[in-house]
Coordinates of C-alpha atoms and ligand atoms in Angstrom, one line a residue:
M1 CA -16.0 66.0 -154.4
K2 CA -17.8 64.3 -151.5
S3 CA -21.4 65.5 -150.9
L4 CA -21.8 67.3 -147.5
I5 CA -25.1 66.9 -145.7
V6 CA -25.6 69.1 -142.7
A7 CA -28.4 68.6 -140.2
N8 CA -29.4 71.9 -138.6
W9 CA -31.6 71.0 -135.6
K10 CA -32.1 74.6 -134.8
M11 CA -33.7 74.9 -131.3
N12 CA -34.9 71.3 -131.2
P13 CA -35.6 68.7 -129.9
P14 CA -37.0 69.8 -126.5
N15 CA -34.8 67.7 -124.3
L16 CA -31.6 65.6 -124.2
E17 CA -33.3 62.3 -124.2
A18 CA -35.2 63.1 -127.4
A19 CA -31.9 64.3 -128.9
K20 CA -30.1 61.1 -128.0
R21 CA -33.0 58.9 -129.3
L22 CA -32.9 60.7 -132.6
V23 CA -29.2 60.2 -133.1
R24 CA -29.4 56.5 -132.1
V25 CA -32.2 55.8 -134.7
I26 CA -30.4 57.7 -137.4
K27 CA -27.1 56.1 -136.7
K28 CA -28.6 52.6 -136.9
G29 CA -30.4 53.5 -140.2
L30 CA -27.2 54.8 -141.7
R31 CA -25.0 51.8 -141.0
G32 CA -23.0 50.8 -144.0
I33 CA -23.5 54.1 -145.9
A34 CA -20.3 55.6 -147.1
G35 CA -19.0 58.3 -149.4
I36 CA -20.9 61.2 -147.9
E37 CA -19.8 63.6 -145.2
I38 CA -22.5 64.0 -142.6
V39 CA -22.6 66.7 -139.9
F40 CA -25.1 67.0 -137.0
C41 CA -25.6 70.5 -135.6
P42 CA -27.5 70.2 -132.3
P43 CA -28.1 73.1 -129.9
F44 CA -24.9 74.0 -127.9
I45 CA -26.3 72.4 -124.7
F46 CA -26.5 68.9 -126.3
L47 CA -23.1 69.0 -128.0
S48 CA -21.2 67.1 -125.4
D49 CA -23.7 64.2 -125.1
I50 CA -24.3 64.0 -128.8
K51 CA -20.5 63.8 -129.3
N52 CA -20.6 60.6 -127.2
E53 CA -23.5 59.2 -129.2
L54 CA -21.6 59.8 -132.4
K55 CA -18.5 57.9 -131.4
K56 CA -17.4 55.5 -134.2
S57 CA -20.3 56.5 -136.4
G58 CA -18.2 58.6 -138.8
I59 CA -20.8 61.4 -138.4
Q60 CA -19.3 64.8 -137.5
L61 CA -20.4 67.3 -135.0
G62 CA -21.1 71.0 -135.7
A63 CA -22.4 74.0 -133.8
Q64 CA -25.1 76.4 -135.1
N65 CA -23.3 79.6 -134.1
L66 CA -20.4 81.1 -132.3
F67 CA -19.0 84.4 -131.0
W68 CA -16.2 86.2 -132.7
A69 CA -14.0 86.9 -129.7
E70 CA -11.8 84.3 -128.1
K71 CA -12.8 85.0 -124.5
G72 CA -14.0 87.7 -122.1
A73 CA -17.0 89.6 -120.9
Y74 CA -19.6 88.5 -123.4
T75 CA -22.5 87.1 -121.4
G76 CA -24.2 84.2 -122.9
E77 CA -21.8 83.7 -125.8
I78 CA -19.7 80.7 -126.9
S79 CA -16.2 80.8 -128.4
V80 CA -14.6 78.8 -131.2
S81 CA -12.3 77.1 -128.7
M82 CA -15.2 76.0 -126.6
I83 CA -17.0 74.4 -129.5
K84 CA -13.8 72.8 -130.7
S85 CA -13.1 71.4 -127.3
L86 CA -16.5 69.7 -127.4
G87 CA -15.5 67.9 -130.6
C88 CA -17.1 70.2 -133.3
S89 CA -15.4 70.2 -136.6
Y90 CA -18.0 72.5 -138.2
V91 CA -20.0 75.6 -137.4
I92 CA -22.9 77.2 -139.2
I93 CA -22.4 80.9 -139.8
G94 CA -24.9 83.5 -140.9
H95 CA -28.1 81.5 -140.9
S96 CA -31.0 83.6 -142.1
E97 CA -32.8 83.1 -138.8
R98 CA -29.9 84.7 -137.0
R99 CA -29.7 87.5 -139.6
Q100 CA -33.4 88.2 -139.5
I101 CA -34.5 87.4 -135.9
L102 CA -31.3 88.2 -134.0
G103 CA -30.1 91.1 -136.1
E104 CA -26.8 89.6 -137.4
T105 CA -25.3 92.0 -139.9
D106 CA -23.0 91.1 -142.7
E107 CA -20.2 92.6 -140.6
I108 CA -20.9 90.3 -137.7
V109 CA -21.1 87.3 -140.0
N110 CA -17.7 88.4 -141.4
L111 CA -16.2 88.6 -137.9
K112 CA -17.5 85.2 -137.0
L113 CA -16.2 83.7 -140.2
R114 CA -12.7 85.1 -139.8
Q115 CA -12.6 83.9 -136.1
T116 CA -13.6 80.4 -137.2
L117 CA -11.0 80.2 -139.9
K118 CA -8.3 81.7 -137.6
R119 CA -9.0 78.8 -135.2
G120 CA -9.0 76.2 -137.9
L121 CA -12.7 75.1 -137.9
N122 CA -14.7 74.3 -141.0
C123 CA -17.8 76.4 -141.6
V124 CA -21.0 76.5 -143.6
L125 CA -21.7 80.1 -144.6
C126 CA -25.4 80.7 -145.3
I127 CA -26.6 83.2 -147.8
G128 CA -29.9 83.8 -149.6
E129 CA -32.5 86.3 -150.5
T130 CA -36.0 87.0 -149.1
L131 CA -39.2 86.6 -151.0
E132 CA -39.5 90.3 -151.5
E133 CA -35.9 90.6 -152.9
K134 CA -36.6 87.7 -155.2
Q135 CA -39.9 89.3 -156.4
E136 CA -38.0 92.6 -157.0
D137 CA -35.4 90.7 -159.1
K138 CA -32.6 91.5 -156.6
M139 CA -31.3 88.0 -156.0
T140 CA -28.0 88.5 -157.8
E141 CA -27.4 91.8 -156.1
V142 CA -28.2 90.4 -152.6
I143 CA -26.1 87.3 -153.0
T144 CA -23.2 89.3 -154.4
H145 CA -23.3 91.7 -151.6
Q146 CA -23.5 88.9 -149.0
L147 CA -20.5 87.0 -150.4
Q148 CA -18.4 90.2 -150.8
S149 CA -19.0 91.4 -147.3
N150 CA -19.1 88.1 -145.5
L151 CA -15.8 87.0 -147.1
K152 CA -14.0 90.3 -146.7
D153 CA -10.4 89.8 -145.8
V154 CA -10.8 86.0 -146.0
S155 CA -7.7 84.6 -147.8
L156 CA -7.7 82.2 -150.7
F157 CA -5.8 79.9 -148.4
S158 CA -8.8 79.6 -146.1
L159 CA -11.3 78.7 -148.7
P160 CA -11.1 74.9 -148.4
R161 CA -12.6 75.3 -144.9
I162 CA -15.7 77.1 -146.2
S163 CA -18.8 75.6 -147.7
I164 CA -21.5 78.0 -149.0
A165 CA -25.1 77.2 -148.3
Y166 CA -27.5 78.9 -150.6
E167 CA -30.7 79.0 -148.7
P168 CA -33.4 81.2 -150.3
I169 CA -35.3 82.4 -147.3
W170 CA -38.7 81.9 -149.1
A171 CA -37.9 78.2 -149.3
I172 CA -37.0 77.6 -145.7
G173 CA -39.5 75.7 -143.5
S174 CA -42.5 73.9 -144.7
G175 CA -45.6 75.4 -146.2
T176 CA -44.1 77.0 -149.2
P177 CA -43.7 75.1 -152.4
P178 CA -40.2 73.7 -152.6
A179 CA -37.7 75.6 -154.8
N180 CA -37.5 74.6 -158.4
P181 CA -34.3 72.7 -159.1
N182 CA -33.6 74.8 -162.2
E183 CA -33.8 78.0 -160.2
I184 CA -31.4 76.4 -157.7
M185 CA -29.0 75.4 -160.4
T186 CA -28.9 79.0 -161.7
A187 CA -28.3 80.3 -158.2
G188 CA -25.5 77.7 -157.6
L189 CA -23.8 78.8 -160.8
L190 CA -24.1 82.4 -159.8
V191 CA -22.5 81.7 -156.4
R192 CA -19.6 80.0 -158.1
K193 CA -19.2 82.9 -160.5
I194 CA -19.1 85.4 -157.7
L195 CA -16.6 83.3 -155.9
A196 CA -14.5 83.1 -159.1
N197 CA -14.5 86.8 -159.4
L198 CA -13.6 87.3 -155.7
Y199 CA -10.8 84.6 -155.8
S200 CA -10.1 82.5 -158.9
A201 CA -12.0 80.1 -161.1
S202 CA -10.0 77.1 -159.8
A203 CA -10.6 78.1 -156.2
A204 CA -14.3 78.6 -156.8
Q205 CA -14.5 75.2 -158.6
K206 CA -13.2 73.4 -155.5
M207 CA -15.7 74.9 -153.1
R208 CA -18.7 73.1 -152.0
I209 CA -22.0 74.8 -152.6
L210 CA -24.9 73.4 -150.7
Y211 CA -28.7 74.0 -151.0
G212 CA -31.0 74.4 -148.1
G213 CA -34.7 75.0 -147.8
S214 CA -37.5 72.4 -147.3
V215 CA -35.2 69.5 -148.3
V216 CA -36.9 66.1 -147.8
G217 CA -36.2 62.6 -149.0
S218 CA -38.3 63.0 -152.2
N219 CA -36.5 66.2 -153.5
A220 CA -32.9 65.6 -152.2
T221 CA -31.8 63.9 -155.4
L222 CA -33.2 66.7 -157.6
Y223 CA -31.0 69.4 -155.8
I224 CA -27.9 67.2 -156.1
K225 CA -28.4 65.7 -159.5
E226 CA -30.3 68.3 -161.4
S227 CA -29.2 71.5 -159.7
G228 CA -25.6 70.3 -159.3
M229 CA -25.3 71.2 -155.7
N230 CA -22.5 69.6 -153.6
G231 CA -24.6 69.0 -150.6
L232 CA -27.6 69.9 -148.5
L233 CA -28.4 71.9 -145.4
V234 CA -31.4 70.2 -143.8
G235 CA -33.6 71.7 -141.1
G236 CA -37.0 70.3 -140.4
A237 CA -36.4 66.9 -142.1
S238 CA -33.2 66.3 -140.0
L239 CA -35.5 66.0 -136.9
N240 CA -37.4 63.1 -138.5
A241 CA -35.2 60.0 -138.5
T242 CA -37.0 58.3 -141.3
E243 CA -36.9 61.3 -143.5
F244 CA -33.3 62.1 -142.8
I245 CA -32.1 58.6 -143.4
N246 CA -34.0 58.7 -146.6
I247 CA -32.2 61.9 -147.7
I248 CA -28.8 60.4 -147.0
K249 CA -29.6 57.1 -148.7
T250 CA -30.9 58.8 -151.8
V251 CA -27.9 61.1 -152.1
S252 CA -25.5 58.3 -151.5
S253 CA -27.0 56.3 -154.3
I254 CA -26.4 59.1 -156.9
Ligands
PGA1 P1 -35.7 73.6 -143.6 O1 -34.5 74.5 -142.9 O2 -35.0 72.4 -144.1 O3 -36.6 73.3 -142.4 O4 -36.4 74.4 -144.6 C1 -33.3 74.7 -143.6 C2 -32.5 75.7 -142.8 O5 -33.0 76.6 -142.3 O6 -31.3 75.5 -142.6

């Protein structure tokens, strides 16, 4: 299975010019790289321009969020059709920052996921435990609950459109020591086991499980090679062209 590398720009960079510059430098640095699926997820407001920048690059476009209804009186929200019409083939759902800062519940994440699948878009479903939950040995419980509730009423048939990003919240952002690859391997196996219980072993085997949390060029290989993850969700390092190019190059050489 092809590795999937998703760049989650979050609420960055500060303006369109900087966003375009970033894409241009990365595009140039990645010329000739093949065998990896790359997705850029800029803020909504830059999607249209970034789509133009990505023409003929082979890099796909994704959104960082969406709303679960198709249209109507939902001030400030964006539908799947809207992001699709801007050229997105992916959307990130249930990022921990949305869960923690914006109060997204498991039920909301499930509504968004089902709407995305209904409209035929690929998604990256983010799950992961907090530091407190980890210290209380609740990781298995938390992840099981997230997967069960987030995938409620999602059919086996839709699974090929879903990648799961395991992002332990304690490892996101800089400052914390990066997660140990062994720990991530255990978590990845656990996610696959839960998926096998919810669906089937063969369906679970075919799903891509990504790792996210302080990924940089120097640790990217570890998470793919040693932890056996099928891709990476990259935040901070995706805003640094040199670092991001380095991540892609090291993964493509595995
Ligand atoms: P980070 O973010 O790479 O900056 O830790 C990852 C994420 O939040 O998706």
